[in-house]
mmCIF file of C-alpha atoms in Angstrom:
data_model
loop_
_atom_site.group_PDB
_atom_site.id
_atom_site.type_symbol
_atom_site.label_atom_id
_atom_site.label_comp_id
_atom_site.label_asym_id
_atom_site.label_seq_id
_atom_site.Cartn_x
_atom_site.Cartn_y
_atom_site.Cartn_z
ATOM 1 C CA MET P 1494 -3.834 17.068 -72.828
ATOM 2 C CA GLY P 1495 -3.806 13.778 -71.468
ATOM 3 C CA GLY P 1496 -0.136 14.522 -70.109
ATOM 4 C CA LEU P 1497 -1.368 17.745 -68.329
ATOM 5 C CA ASN P 1498 -4.556 15.798 -66.917
ATOM 6 C CA ALA P 1499 -2.163 12.962 -65.759
ATOM 7 C CA SER P 1500 0.284 15.816 -64.036
ATOM 8 C CA LEU P 1501 -2.952 17.595 -62.337
ATOM 9 C CA MET P 1502 -3.920 14.116 -60.915
ATOM 10 C CA VAL P 1503 -0.332 13.842 -59.229
ATOM 11 C CA GLY P 1504 -0.452 17.275 -58.096
ATOM 12 C CA ILE P 1505 -4.028 16.489 -56.543
ATOM 13 C CA GLN P 1506 -3.047 13.573 -54.671
ATOM 14 C CA ALA P 1507 0.102 15.137 -53.349
ATOM 15 C CA LEU P 1508 -2.020 18.177 -51.970
ATOM 16 C CA GLU P 1509 -4.352 15.436 -50.305
ATOM 17 C CA ALA P 1510 -1.203 13.406 -48.882
ATOM 18 C CA THR P 1511 0.194 16.424 -47.557
ATOM 19 C CA GLN P 1512 -2.943 17.920 -46.495
ATOM 20 C CA GLY P 1513 -3.643 14.247 -44.196
ATOM 21 C CA ALA P 1514 -0.125 14.432 -43.072
ATOM 22 C CA LEU P 1515 -0.767 18.025 -42.014
ATOM 23 C CA ASN P 1516 -4.041 16.913 -39.946
ATOM 24 C CA ALA P 1517 -1.926 14.328 -38.167
ATOM 25 C CA THR P 1518 0.585 16.946 -37.111
ATOM 26 C CA SER P 1519 -2.704 19.448 -35.873
ATOM 27 C CA ASN P 1520 -4.211 16.114 -34.310
ATOM 28 C CA ASN P 1521 -1.025 15.440 -32.415
ATOM 29 C CA ILE P 1522 -0.450 19.081 -31.055
ATOM 30 C CA ALA P 1523 -3.889 19.163 -30.158
ATOM 31 C CA ASN P 1524 -4.017 15.805 -28.097
ATOM 32 C CA ALA P 1525 -0.346 16.656 -26.359
ATOM 33 C CA ASN P 1526 -1.562 16.376 -23.112
ATOM 34 C CA THR P 1527 -4.385 13.731 -23.499
ATOM 35 C CA PRO P 1528 -3.984 11.103 -21.443
ATOM 36 C CA GLY P 1529 -2.791 7.627 -23.309
ATOM 37 C CA TYR P 1530 -2.802 9.568 -26.670
ATOM 38 C CA THR P 1531 0.163 8.244 -28.941
ATOM 39 C CA ARG P 1532 1.891 10.637 -31.558
ATOM 40 C CA GLU P 1533 0.407 9.349 -34.880
ATOM 41 C CA VAL P 1534 3.026 9.736 -38.340
ATOM 42 C CA ALA P 1535 1.949 9.678 -41.736
ATOM 43 C CA GLN P 1536 2.532 6.557 -43.812
ATOM 44 C CA PHE P 1537 3.033 7.414 -47.903
ATOM 45 C CA SER P 1538 3.841 5.106 -50.871
ATOM 46 C CA GLU P 1539 4.779 5.715 -54.400
ATOM 47 C CA ASN P 1540 2.431 5.173 -56.849
ATOM 48 C CA ALA P 1541 3.247 3.068 -59.882
ATOM 49 C CA GLN P 1542 4.674 4.951 -63.029
ATOM 50 C CA THR P 1543 2.772 5.588 -66.248
ATOM 51 C CA VAL P 1544 4.385 5.050 -69.590
ATOM 52 C CA SER P 1545 3.207 6.833 -72.656
ATOM 53 C CA GLY P 1546 5.520 6.027 -75.506
ATOM 54 C CA SER P 1547 9.072 6.945 -74.531
ATOM 55 C CA VAL P 1548 7.801 9.227 -71.989
ATOM 56 C CA VAL P 1549 8.162 7.524 -68.325
ATOM 57 C CA SER P 1550 6.039 9.739 -65.746
ATOM 58 C CA GLY P 1551 6.091 9.250 -62.367
ATOM 59 C CA GLY P 1552 2.915 8.131 -60.323
ATOM 60 C CA GLY P 1553 3.398 10.874 -57.494
ATOM 61 C CA VAL P 1554 2.411 9.706 -54.050
ATOM 62 C CA THR P 1555 -0.551 8.379 -51.964
ATOM 63 C CA LEU P 1556 -1.221 8.609 -48.110
ATOM 64 C CA ASP P 1557 -1.759 5.260 -47.078
ATOM 65 C CA GLY P 1558 -2.830 6.222 -43.207
ATOM 66 C CA LEU P 1559 -1.357 7.054 -40.092
ATOM 67 C CA GLN P 1560 0.817 4.858 -37.827
ATOM 68 C CA SER P 1561 0.896 5.324 -34.095
ATOM 69 C CA VAL P 1562 4.735 5.951 -32.791
ATOM 70 C CA ARG P 1563 4.850 2.919 -29.864
ATOM 71 C CA ASP P 1564 7.696 1.881 -28.331
ATOM 72 C CA GLU P 1565 6.870 -1.385 -26.527
ATOM 73 C CA LEU P 1566 9.768 -1.360 -24.219
ATOM 74 C CA LEU P 1567 8.966 1.713 -23.189
ATOM 75 C CA ASN P 1568 5.389 1.015 -22.227
ATOM 76 C CA LEU P 1569 6.557 -1.836 -20.303
ATOM 77 C CA GLN P 1570 9.106 0.543 -18.443
ATOM 78 C CA ILE P 1571 6.486 2.930 -17.602
ATOM 79 C CA GLN P 1572 3.980 0.090 -16.549
ATOM 80 C CA GLN P 1573 6.686 -1.620 -14.225
ATOM 81 C CA GLN P 1574 7.647 1.975 -12.714
ATOM 82 C CA THR P 1575 3.906 2.439 -12.191
ATOM 83 C CA SER P 1576 3.192 -0.528 -10.543
ATOM 84 C CA GLN P 1577 6.200 0.102 -7.694
ATOM 85 C CA GLN P 1578 5.374 3.998 -7.175
ATOM 86 C CA SER P 1579 1.313 2.917 -6.639
ATOM 87 C CA SER P 1580 2.825 -0.062 -4.206
ATOM 88 C CA ALA P 1581 5.007 2.297 -2.519
ATOM 89 C CA ASP P 1582 2.194 5.056 -2.050
ATOM 90 C CA ALA P 1583 -0.176 2.780 -0.672
ATOM 91 C CA GLN P 1584 2.348 1.588 2.060
ATOM 92 C CA SER P 1585 3.405 5.114 2.789
ATOM 93 C CA SER P 1586 -0.211 6.647 3.300
ATOM 94 C CA THR P 1587 -0.962 3.815 5.632
ATOM 95 C CA LEU P 1588 2.650 4.336 7.497
ATOM 96 C CA GLN P 1589 2.052 7.539 7.856
ATOM 97 C CA GLN P 1590 -1.691 6.980 9.441
ATOM 98 C CA ILE P 1591 0.190 4.718 12.187
ATOM 99 C CA GLN P 1592 2.646 7.281 12.869
ATOM 100 C CA THR P 1593 0.032 9.078 14.308
ATOM 101 C CA TYR P 1594 -0.579 6.567 17.323
ATOM 102 C CA PHE P 1595 2.990 6.699 18.254
ATOM 103 C CA SER P 1596 3.124 10.478 18.629
ATOM 104 C CA SER P 1597 3.806 12.049 21.699
ATOM 105 C CA ALA P 1598 1.919 15.488 20.940
ATOM 106 C CA GLY P 1599 -1.212 14.530 22.745
ATOM 107 C CA GLY P 1600 0.627 13.282 25.686
ATOM 108 C CA GLY P 1601 -1.591 9.931 25.467
ATOM 109 C CA ASP P 1602 1.192 7.573 24.067
ATOM 110 C CA ILE P 1603 3.161 5.015 25.649
ATOM 111 C CA ALA P 1604 6.382 6.451 26.543
ATOM 112 C CA THR P 1605 4.654 9.725 28.100
ATOM 113 C CA ALA P 1606 2.553 6.780 30.413
ATOM 114 C CA LEU P 1607 5.424 4.808 31.520
ATOM 115 C CA SER P 1608 7.018 8.228 32.591
ATOM 116 C CA GLY P 1609 4.005 9.293 34.418
ATOM 117 C CA PHE P 1610 3.596 5.589 35.809
ATOM 118 C CA SER P 1611 7.324 5.879 37.643
ATOM 119 C CA THR P 1612 6.512 9.381 38.712
ATOM 120 C CA SER P 1613 3.462 8.250 40.617
ATOM 121 C CA LEU P 1614 5.703 5.501 42.312
ATOM 122 C CA SER P 1615 8.243 8.095 43.478
ATOM 123 C CA GLN P 1616 5.604 10.112 44.882
ATOM 124 C CA LEU P 1617 4.175 7.088 46.414
ATOM 125 C CA SER P 1618 7.380 6.588 48.155
ATOM 126 C CA ALA P 1619 7.741 9.886 49.663
ATOM 127 C CA ASN P 1620 4.093 9.818 51.119
ATOM 128 C CA PRO P 1621 3.555 5.682 51.485
ATOM 129 C CA THR P 1622 0.292 6.357 53.900
ATOM 130 C CA SER P 1623 -1.228 8.624 51.396
ATOM 131 C CA SER P 1624 -4.662 7.282 49.774
ATOM 132 C CA ALA P 1625 -4.878 9.729 47.204
ATOM 133 C CA VAL P 1626 -1.377 8.993 46.278
ATOM 134 C CA ARG P 1627 -1.995 5.269 46.189
ATOM 135 C CA GLN P 1628 -4.692 6.150 44.054
ATOM 136 C CA GLY P 1629 -2.396 8.144 41.637
ATOM 137 C CA VAL P 1630 -0.674 4.641 41.096
ATOM 138 C CA LEU P 1631 -3.678 3.059 40.365
ATOM 139 C CA SER P 1632 -4.803 5.822 37.701
ATOM 140 C CA SER P 1633 -1.273 6.208 36.260
ATOM 141 C CA GLY P 1634 -1.447 2.577 35.748
ATOM 142 C CA GLN P 1635 -4.617 2.686 33.746
ATOM 143 C CA ASN P 1636 -3.507 5.376 31.646
ATOM 144 C CA LEU P 1637 -0.391 3.152 30.725
ATOM 145 C CA ALA P 1638 -2.942 0.527 29.802
ATOM 146 C CA ASN P 1639 -5.206 2.823 27.775
ATOM 147 C CA ALA P 1640 -2.125 3.964 26.173
ATOM 148 C CA PHE P 1641 -1.296 0.223 25.171
ATOM 149 C CA LYS P 1642 -4.837 -0.381 23.877
ATOM 150 C CA SER P 1643 -4.983 2.894 22.122
ATOM 151 C CA THR P 1644 -2.014 2.173 19.809
ATOM 152 C CA ALA P 1645 -3.076 -1.360 19.381
ATOM 153 C CA ASN P 1646 -6.433 -0.254 18.265
ATOM 154 C CA GLY P 1647 -4.817 2.157 15.889
ATOM 155 C CA LEU P 1648 -2.889 -0.197 14.516
ATOM 156 C CA THR P 1649 -5.621 -2.458 14.026
ATOM 157 C CA SER P 1650 -7.784 -0.259 12.318
ATOM 158 C CA ALA P 1651 -4.908 0.624 9.895
ATOM 159 C CA GLN P 1652 -4.850 -2.827 9.193
ATOM 160 C CA THR P 1653 -8.893 -2.925 8.697
ATOM 161 C CA ASP P 1654 -8.362 -0.111 5.949
ATOM 162 C CA ALA P 1655 -5.777 -2.292 4.529
ATOM 163 C CA ASP P 1656 -8.200 -4.944 4.189
ATOM 164 C CA GLY P 1657 -10.567 -2.911 3.004
ATOM 165 C CA GLN P 1658 -8.553 -1.441 0.159
ATOM 166 C CA VAL P 1659 -7.857 -5.269 -0.745
ATOM 167 C CA THR P 1660 -11.560 -5.573 -1.852
ATOM 168 C CA GLN P 1661 -12.338 -2.236 -3.310
ATOM 169 C CA THR P 1662 -8.682 -2.623 -5.473
ATOM 170 C CA VAL P 1663 -10.061 -6.222 -6.623
ATOM 171 C CA ALA P 1664 -13.253 -4.691 -8.081
ATOM 172 C CA GLN P 1665 -11.395 -1.907 -9.761
ATOM 173 C CA VAL P 1666 -8.913 -4.765 -11.540
ATOM 174 C CA ASN P 1667 -12.089 -6.498 -12.570
ATOM 175 C CA THR P 1668 -13.637 -3.332 -14.198
ATOM 176 C CA LEU P 1669 -10.405 -2.871 -16.055
ATOM 177 C CA THR P 1670 -9.585 -6.045 -17.216
ATOM 178 C CA LYS P 1671 -13.009 -6.633 -18.997
ATOM 179 C CA GLN P 1672 -12.635 -3.028 -20.841
ATOM 180 C CA ILE P 1673 -9.530 -3.982 -22.011
ATOM 181 C CA ALA P 1674 -10.848 -7.862 -23.386
ATOM 182 C CA GLN P 1675 -13.652 -5.562 -25.113
ATOM 183 C CA LEU P 1676 -10.726 -3.131 -26.591
ATOM 184 C CA ASN P 1677 -9.008 -6.305 -27.671
ATOM 185 C CA GLY P 1678 -11.866 -7.635 -29.554
ATOM 186 C CA GLN P 1679 -12.618 -4.312 -31.217
ATOM 187 C CA LEU P 1680 -8.915 -3.990 -32.201
ATOM 188 C CA SER P 1681 -9.228 -7.431 -33.851
ATOM 189 C CA GLN P 1682 -11.968 -6.581 -35.861
ATOM 190 C CA LEU P 1683 -10.539 -3.567 -37.024
ATOM 191 C CA LYS P 1684 -7.024 -5.108 -38.187
ATOM 192 C CA ALA P 1685 -9.375 -7.599 -39.807
ATOM 193 C CA ALA P 1686 -10.707 -5.117 -41.638
ATOM 194 C CA GLY P 1687 -7.741 -3.590 -42.858
ATOM 195 C CA GLN P 1688 -7.724 -0.609 -40.476
ATOM 196 C CA VAL P 1689 -4.909 0.390 -37.953
ATOM 197 C CA GLY P 1690 -7.287 1.329 -35.312
ATOM 198 C CA GLY P 1691 -4.532 3.696 -32.942
ATOM 199 C CA THR P 1692 -7.338 5.577 -31.128
ATOM 200 C CA VAL P 1693 -8.493 2.205 -29.858
ATOM 201 C CA GLN P 1694 -5.394 1.027 -28.760
ATOM 202 C CA ASP P 1695 -4.226 4.393 -27.234
ATOM 203 C CA GLN P 1696 -7.438 3.555 -25.015
ATOM 204 C CA ARG P 1697 -6.689 0.180 -24.110
ATOM 205 C CA ASP P 1698 -2.897 1.205 -23.577
ATOM 206 C CA GLU P 1699 -4.241 3.643 -21.031
ATOM 207 C CA LEU P 1700 -6.343 1.152 -19.284
ATOM 208 C CA VAL P 1701 -3.456 -1.375 -19.197
ATOM 209 C CA GLN P 1702 -1.385 1.491 -17.454
ATOM 210 C CA GLN P 1703 -4.025 1.877 -15.217
ATOM 211 C CA LEU P 1704 -4.394 -1.616 -14.224
ATOM 212 C CA SER P 1705 -0.574 -1.770 -13.613
ATOM 213 C CA GLY P 1706 -1.118 0.854 -10.857
ATOM 214 C CA LEU P 1707 -2.975 -1.461 -9.215
ATOM 215 C CA THR P 1708 -1.320 -4.768 -9.389
ATOM 216 C CA GLY P 1709 1.842 -6.094 -10.799
ATOM 217 C CA ILE P 1710 1.154 -7.388 -14.293
ATOM 218 C CA SER P 1711 2.933 -8.871 -17.342
ATOM 219 C CA VAL P 1712 1.849 -8.380 -20.581
ATOM 220 C CA THR P 1713 2.320 -10.194 -23.744
ATOM 221 C CA GLN P 1714 1.530 -9.754 -27.654
ATOM 222 C CA SER P 1715 -0.817 -12.511 -29.277
ATOM 223 C CA SER P 1716 -2.753 -12.683 -32.280
ATOM 224 C CA ASP P 1717 -5.849 -11.760 -31.097
ATOM 225 C CA GLY P 1718 -4.506 -8.743 -28.659
ATOM 226 C CA GLU P 1719 -2.713 -8.622 -25.529
ATOM 227 C CA THR P 1720 -2.685 -11.066 -22.900
ATOM 228 C CA ILE P 1721 -2.123 -9.943 -19.120
ATOM 229 C CA THR P 1722 -1.326 -12.088 -16.261
ATOM 230 C CA THR P 1723 -0.774 -11.723 -12.528
ATOM 231 C CA GLY P 1724 3.207 -11.689 -11.402
ATOM 232 C CA ASN P 1725 2.553 -15.229 -10.693
ATOM 233 C CA GLY P 1726 1.128 -16.082 -13.853
ATOM 234 C CA ALA P 1727 -3.188 -16.018 -12.861
ATOM 235 C CA PRO P 1728 -4.667 -15.096 -16.094
ATOM 236 C CA LEU P 1729 -6.490 -11.643 -16.136
ATOM 237 C CA VAL P 1730 -7.245 -10.893 -19.977
ATOM 238 C CA MET P 1731 -6.445 -13.393 -23.003
ATOM 239 C CA GLY P 1732 -7.677 -11.687 -26.024
ATOM 240 C CA GLY P 1733 -11.271 -10.856 -26.154
ATOM 241 C CA GLN P 1734 -11.647 -12.713 -22.789
ATOM 242 C CA SER P 1735 -11.249 -11.275 -19.091
ATOM 243 C CA PHE P 1736 -10.902 -13.215 -15.988
ATOM 244 C CA SER P 1737 -12.436 -11.990 -12.743
ATOM 245 C CA LEU P 1738 -10.516 -12.386 -9.299
ATOM 246 C CA GLN P 1739 -12.493 -12.610 -6.599
ATOM 247 C CA THR P 1740 -12.290 -11.717 -2.477
ATOM 248 C CA THR P 1741 -12.875 -14.348 0.229
ATOM 249 C CA THR P 1742 -12.400 -14.138 4.308
ATOM 250 C CA GLY P 1743 -9.676 -16.356 4.981
ATOM 251 C CA SER P 1744 -9.002 -18.104 8.337
ATOM 252 C CA ASP P 1745 -7.121 -15.253 9.720
ATOM 253 C CA GLY P 1746 -10.099 -12.797 8.999
ATOM 254 C CA MET P 1747 -9.089 -11.083 6.379
ATOM 255 C CA GLN P 1748 -9.703 -10.834 2.912
ATOM 256 C CA HIS P 1749 -7.829 -13.348 0.457
ATOM 257 C CA VAL P 1750 -7.487 -12.629 -3.207
ATOM 258 C CA LEU P 1751 -8.515 -15.841 -5.551
ATOM 259 C CA ASP P 1752 -7.893 -16.315 -9.310
ATOM 260 C CA SER P 1753 -10.489 -17.339 -11.657
ATOM 261 C CA ASN P 1754 -9.995 -21.071 -10.876
ATOM 262 C CA GLY P 1755 -10.338 -20.337 -7.224
ATOM 263 C CA THR P 1756 -6.847 -20.622 -6.054
ATOM 264 C CA ASP P 1757 -5.578 -18.185 -3.236
ATOM 265 C CA ILE P 1758 -3.196 -16.129 -4.797
ATOM 266 C CA THR P 1759 -2.805 -13.695 -1.849
ATOM 267 C CA SER P 1760 0.624 -14.167 -0.856
ATOM 268 C CA SER P 1761 1.938 -14.155 -4.694
ATOM 269 C CA LEU P 1762 0.540 -10.630 -5.720
ATOM 270 C CA THR P 1763 3.355 -7.806 -5.442
ATOM 271 C CA GLY P 1764 3.510 -4.261 -6.651
ATOM 272 C CA GLY P 1765 0.282 -1.723 -7.449
ATOM 273 C CA THR P 1766 -2.238 -0.479 -4.774
ATOM 274 C CA LEU P 1767 -3.344 -4.446 -4.307
ATOM 275 C CA GLY P 1768 0.415 -5.468 -3.405
ATOM 276 C CA GLY P 1769 0.973 -2.468 -1.161
ATOM 277 C CA ALA P 1770 -2.023 -3.007 0.825
ATOM 278 C CA ILE P 1771 -1.397 -6.709 1.280
ATOM 279 C CA GLN P 1772 2.397 -6.164 1.957
ATOM 280 C CA VAL P 1773 1.246 -3.794 4.813
ATOM 281 C CA ARG P 1774 -1.490 -5.396 6.104
ATOM 282 C CA ASP P 1775 0.248 -8.994 6.304
ATOM 283 C CA GLN P 1776 3.520 -8.166 7.078
ATOM 284 C CA VAL P 1777 4.453 -4.747 8.283
ATOM 285 C CA ILE P 1778 1.463 -4.083 10.637
ATOM 286 C CA PRO P 1779 1.168 -7.632 12.180
ATOM 287 C CA GLY P 1780 5.022 -7.204 12.693
ATOM 288 C CA PHE P 1781 4.618 -3.883 14.880
ATOM 289 C CA LEU P 1782 1.569 -5.340 16.829
ATOM 290 C CA SER P 1783 3.674 -8.371 17.592
ATOM 291 C CA GLN P 1784 6.093 -6.241 19.420
ATOM 292 C CA LEU P 1785 3.604 -4.123 21.073
ATOM 293 C CA ASN P 1786 1.996 -7.121 22.429
ATOM 294 C CA THR P 1787 5.018 -8.582 23.730
ATOM 295 C CA LEU P 1788 5.919 -5.224 25.490
ATOM 296 C CA ALA P 1789 2.943 -4.814 27.052
ATOM 297 C CA SER P 1790 2.885 -8.741 28.067
ATOM 298 C CA GLN P 1791 6.382 -8.301 29.536
ATOM 299 C CA VAL P 1792 6.092 -4.994 31.251
ATOM 300 C CA ALA P 1793 2.509 -6.497 33.053
ATOM 301 C CA THR P 1794 4.401 -9.782 34.120
ATOM 302 C CA SER P 1795 7.445 -7.949 35.187
ATOM 303 C CA PHE P 1796 5.246 -5.280 37.507
ATOM 304 C CA ASN P 1797 3.006 -7.959 38.626
ATOM 305 C CA ALA P 1798 5.780 -9.889 39.872
ATOM 306 C CA ALA P 1799 6.987 -7.247 41.647
ATOM 307 C CA GLN P 1800 3.696 -6.717 43.119
ATOM 308 C CA ALA P 1801 3.997 -10.172 44.757
ATOM 309 C CA GLN P 1802 7.351 -9.497 46.242
ATOM 310 C CA GLY P 1803 5.630 -7.110 48.561
ATOM 311 C CA PHE P 1804 2.368 -6.809 50.914
ATOM 312 C CA ASP P 1805 -0.714 -4.469 50.576
ATOM 313 C CA SER P 1806 -2.131 -1.616 53.402
ATOM 314 C CA ASN P 1807 -3.813 -5.054 54.861
ATOM 315 C CA GLY P 1808 -0.450 -7.023 55.158
ATOM 316 C CA LYS P 1809 -1.465 -9.297 52.609
ATOM 317 C CA VAL P 1810 0.643 -10.455 49.677
ATOM 318 C CA GLY P 1811 0.635 -8.327 46.715
ATOM 319 C CA GLN P 1812 -2.228 -9.350 44.191
ATOM 320 C CA SER P 1813 -1.724 -8.714 40.367
ATOM 321 C CA PHE P 1814 -1.680 -5.022 39.360
ATOM 322 C CA PHE P 1815 -2.384 -5.649 35.423
ATOM 323 C CA THR P 1816 -4.622 -8.110 33.988
ATOM 324 C CA ILE P 1817 -3.359 -9.481 30.289
ATOM 325 C CA PRO P 1818 -5.523 -11.680 27.975
ATOM 326 C CA ALA P 1819 -4.066 -15.483 28.089
ATOM 327 C CA THR P 1820 -4.053 -15.050 24.233
ATOM 328 C CA ALA P 1821 -0.501 -13.092 23.143
ATOM 329 C CA SER P 1822 -1.950 -11.500 20.330
ATOM 330 C CA GLU P 1823 -4.300 -9.608 22.451
ATOM 331 C CA ALA P 1824 -1.794 -8.304 25.511
ATOM 332 C CA ALA P 1825 -1.675 -4.899 24.390
ATOM 333 C CA SER P 1826 -5.428 -4.539 23.232
ATOM 334 C CA GLY P 1827 -6.951 -6.388 26.355
ATOM 335 C CA ILE P 1828 -4.273 -5.107 29.098
ATOM 336 C CA SER P 1829 -5.936 -3.375 32.128
ATOM 337 C CA VAL P 1830 -5.600 -2.691 35.697
ATOM 338 C CA ALA P 1831 -7.028 -5.173 37.874
ATOM 339 C CA LEU P 1832 -6.574 -3.296 41.248
ATOM 340 C CA THR P 1833 -9.479 -1.089 42.544
ATOM 341 C CA ASP P 1834 -8.822 -0.550 45.803
ATOM 342 C CA PRO P 1835 -5.741 1.812 46.602
ATOM 343 C CA ALA P 1836 -4.818 -0.338 49.974
ATOM 344 C CA SER P 1837 -4.176 -2.970 47.377
ATOM 345 C CA VAL P 1838 -1.006 -1.712 45.873
ATOM 346 C CA ALA P 1839 1.823 -3.629 47.467
ATOM 347 C CA ILE P 1840 4.505 -1.060 48.760
ATOM 348 C CA SER P 1841 5.325 -2.637 52.189
ATOM 349 C CA SER P 1842 8.410 -5.213 52.239
ATOM 350 C CA ASP P 1843 7.500 -6.634 55.491
ATOM 351 C CA GLY P 1844 3.745 -6.239 55.974
ATOM 352 C CA SER P 1845 3.945 -3.611 58.442
ATOM 353 C CA ALA P 1846 2.080 0.031 58.410
ATOM 354 C CA GLY P 1847 4.310 2.881 56.569
ATOM 355 C CA SER P 1848 6.747 0.367 54.975
ATOM 356 C CA ASN P 1849 7.741 1.470 51.430
ATOM 357 C CA GLY P 1850 10.484 -0.890 50.616
ATOM 358 C CA ASN P 1851 8.606 -2.738 47.780
ATOM 359 C CA ILE P 1852 8.339 0.430 45.966
ATOM 360 C CA THR P 1853 12.250 -0.269 44.726
ATOM 361 C CA ASN P 1854 11.307 -3.171 43.081
ATOM 362 C CA LEU P 1855 7.977 -1.877 41.546
ATOM 363 C CA SER P 1856 9.940 0.845 40.170
ATOM 364 C CA ALA P 1857 12.401 -1.304 38.949
ATOM 365 C CA ALA P 1858 9.743 -3.489 37.023
ATOM 366 C CA LEU P 1859 9.561 -0.328 34.780
ATOM 367 C CA THR P 1860 13.421 0.679 34.353
ATOM 368 C CA ASN P 1861 15.136 -2.583 34.556
ATOM 369 C CA ALA P 1862 15.496 -4.799 31.380
ATOM 370 C CA LEU P 1863 12.750 -7.019 30.202
ATOM 371 C CA PRO P 1864 13.412 -10.729 28.797
ATOM 372 C CA SER P 1865 13.539 -8.747 25.344
ATOM 373 C CA GLY P 1866 16.851 -7.432 26.988
ATOM 374 C CA MET P 1867 15.390 -4.010 26.736
ATOM 375 C CA THR P 1868 14.147 -1.498 29.440
ATOM 376 C CA PRO P 1869 10.571 -0.822 28.546
ATOM 377 C CA ALA P 1870 11.427 2.717 27.510
ATOM 378 C CA ALA P 1871 14.129 1.554 25.091
ATOM 379 C CA ALA P 1872 11.794 -0.917 23.602
ATOM 380 C CA TYR P 1873 8.985 1.240 22.828
ATOM 381 C CA SER P 1874 11.845 4.113 21.490
ATOM 382 C CA SER P 1875 12.973 0.827 19.231
ATOM 383 C CA LEU P 1876 9.471 0.127 18.113
ATOM 384 C CA VAL P 1877 8.590 4.129 17.430
ATOM 385 C CA PHE P 1878 11.896 4.263 15.613
ATOM 386 C CA GLN P 1879 11.297 1.221 13.469
ATOM 387 C CA VAL P 1880 7.561 2.635 12.229
ATOM 388 C CA GLY P 1881 8.981 6.023 11.562
ATOM 389 C CA ASN P 1882 12.049 4.598 9.481
ATOM 390 C CA SER P 1883 9.554 2.398 7.515
ATOM 391 C CA ALA P 1884 7.642 5.433 6.853
ATOM 392 C CA ARG P 1885 10.340 7.782 5.639
ATOM 393 C CA SER P 1886 11.872 4.664 3.499
ATOM 394 C CA GLU P 1887 8.400 4.233 1.709
ATOM 395 C CA GLU P 1888 8.339 8.154 1.183
ATOM 396 C CA ARG P 1889 11.717 7.955 -0.167
ATOM 397 C CA ARG P 1890 10.572 5.289 -2.681
ATOM 398 C CA VAL P 1891 7.677 7.310 -3.785
ATOM 399 C CA GLY P 1892 10.242 9.977 -4.841
ATOM 400 C CA LYS P 1893 12.657 7.712 -6.309
ATOM 401 C CA GLU P 1894 9.767 6.125 -8.456
ATOM 402 C CA CYS P 1895 8.215 9.450 -9.709
ATOM 403 C CA ARG P 1896 11.649 10.486 -10.626
ATOM 404 C CA SER P 1897 12.161 7.078 -12.329
ATOM 405 C CA ARG P 1898 8.885 7.333 -14.098
ATOM 406 C CA TRP P 1899 9.485 10.740 -15.436
#
């Protein structure tokens, strides 16, 4: 009977172990689409043999527990791809917004305004004594100034949006790092109690992946859990402790990111939504604004110089047609038409009534090469191309990162 009982016990243990493995399989199937879930496999161990006289019997098998199937290298690659994709997403979204400010669909863009300004001068050349046509020149000049302002304000608005995204993303980073630190503590307690804690580890891995979508991170394993830092080494999580990032307004008026020690790490942050927002805010948009300001300043200066070569309807030397701010970075947003009287348009080359000889110089200011080496139309077209090319490049990068990730 003893041998029969022993055999029955071995059989029962085998059934229990098999049932545990089947439960794990069922759980895997049920959670196949659960974000962060890691497949579990049953871990068995052989029981000790029993000896009864000359008879040696096997002890059967016991289910020790379930082990999550993890590939740390794959997790690392996913985190890196997630970070790069989120950065590309952030920049692509802003660049698509910027493109609308350079669109000619509504007819209020700089290219359309330049063309209209040139046309108004041609019309004045044919009707030099017409006050209405002179007023048309002033109106066309104001349209050009408005186009510069609208484009500059659009770029500044996109920059402000990106700046706001920095603050929002830092708050999200701090929320996630606190949660990850708490899960690190839970895992340490479970391991100390001899438990695997696969579900808790799944939760932590999912949060780490979300964190990698917000900023570039480096993850290393330590005895008390994962240690997570930013790309430049600023600590975010060390075991059960989290380190919050901060934001503060810098001398440039933008939000700067500080680590837990108060060190400004803004320029070293790359990857993720945070890195993408900082890149487009501090590098991409300022580059476009600089070119736009240069174009506005050079067009206005060139046209004012042409005005000074002629005489107005009262026989006086032409006054400046445009007013531009003394600060170069405000040229496009601050340009305006200085003249209010149509008679002040200096189209006469000798001061005599009916003369239109200076219109040649005025028109040339809009068609000849500027100090930049390009005509106003060519310089603007180059800027539009750069904006469009940057947007397409980020769109392609988004698609590439998606394919690499999946």
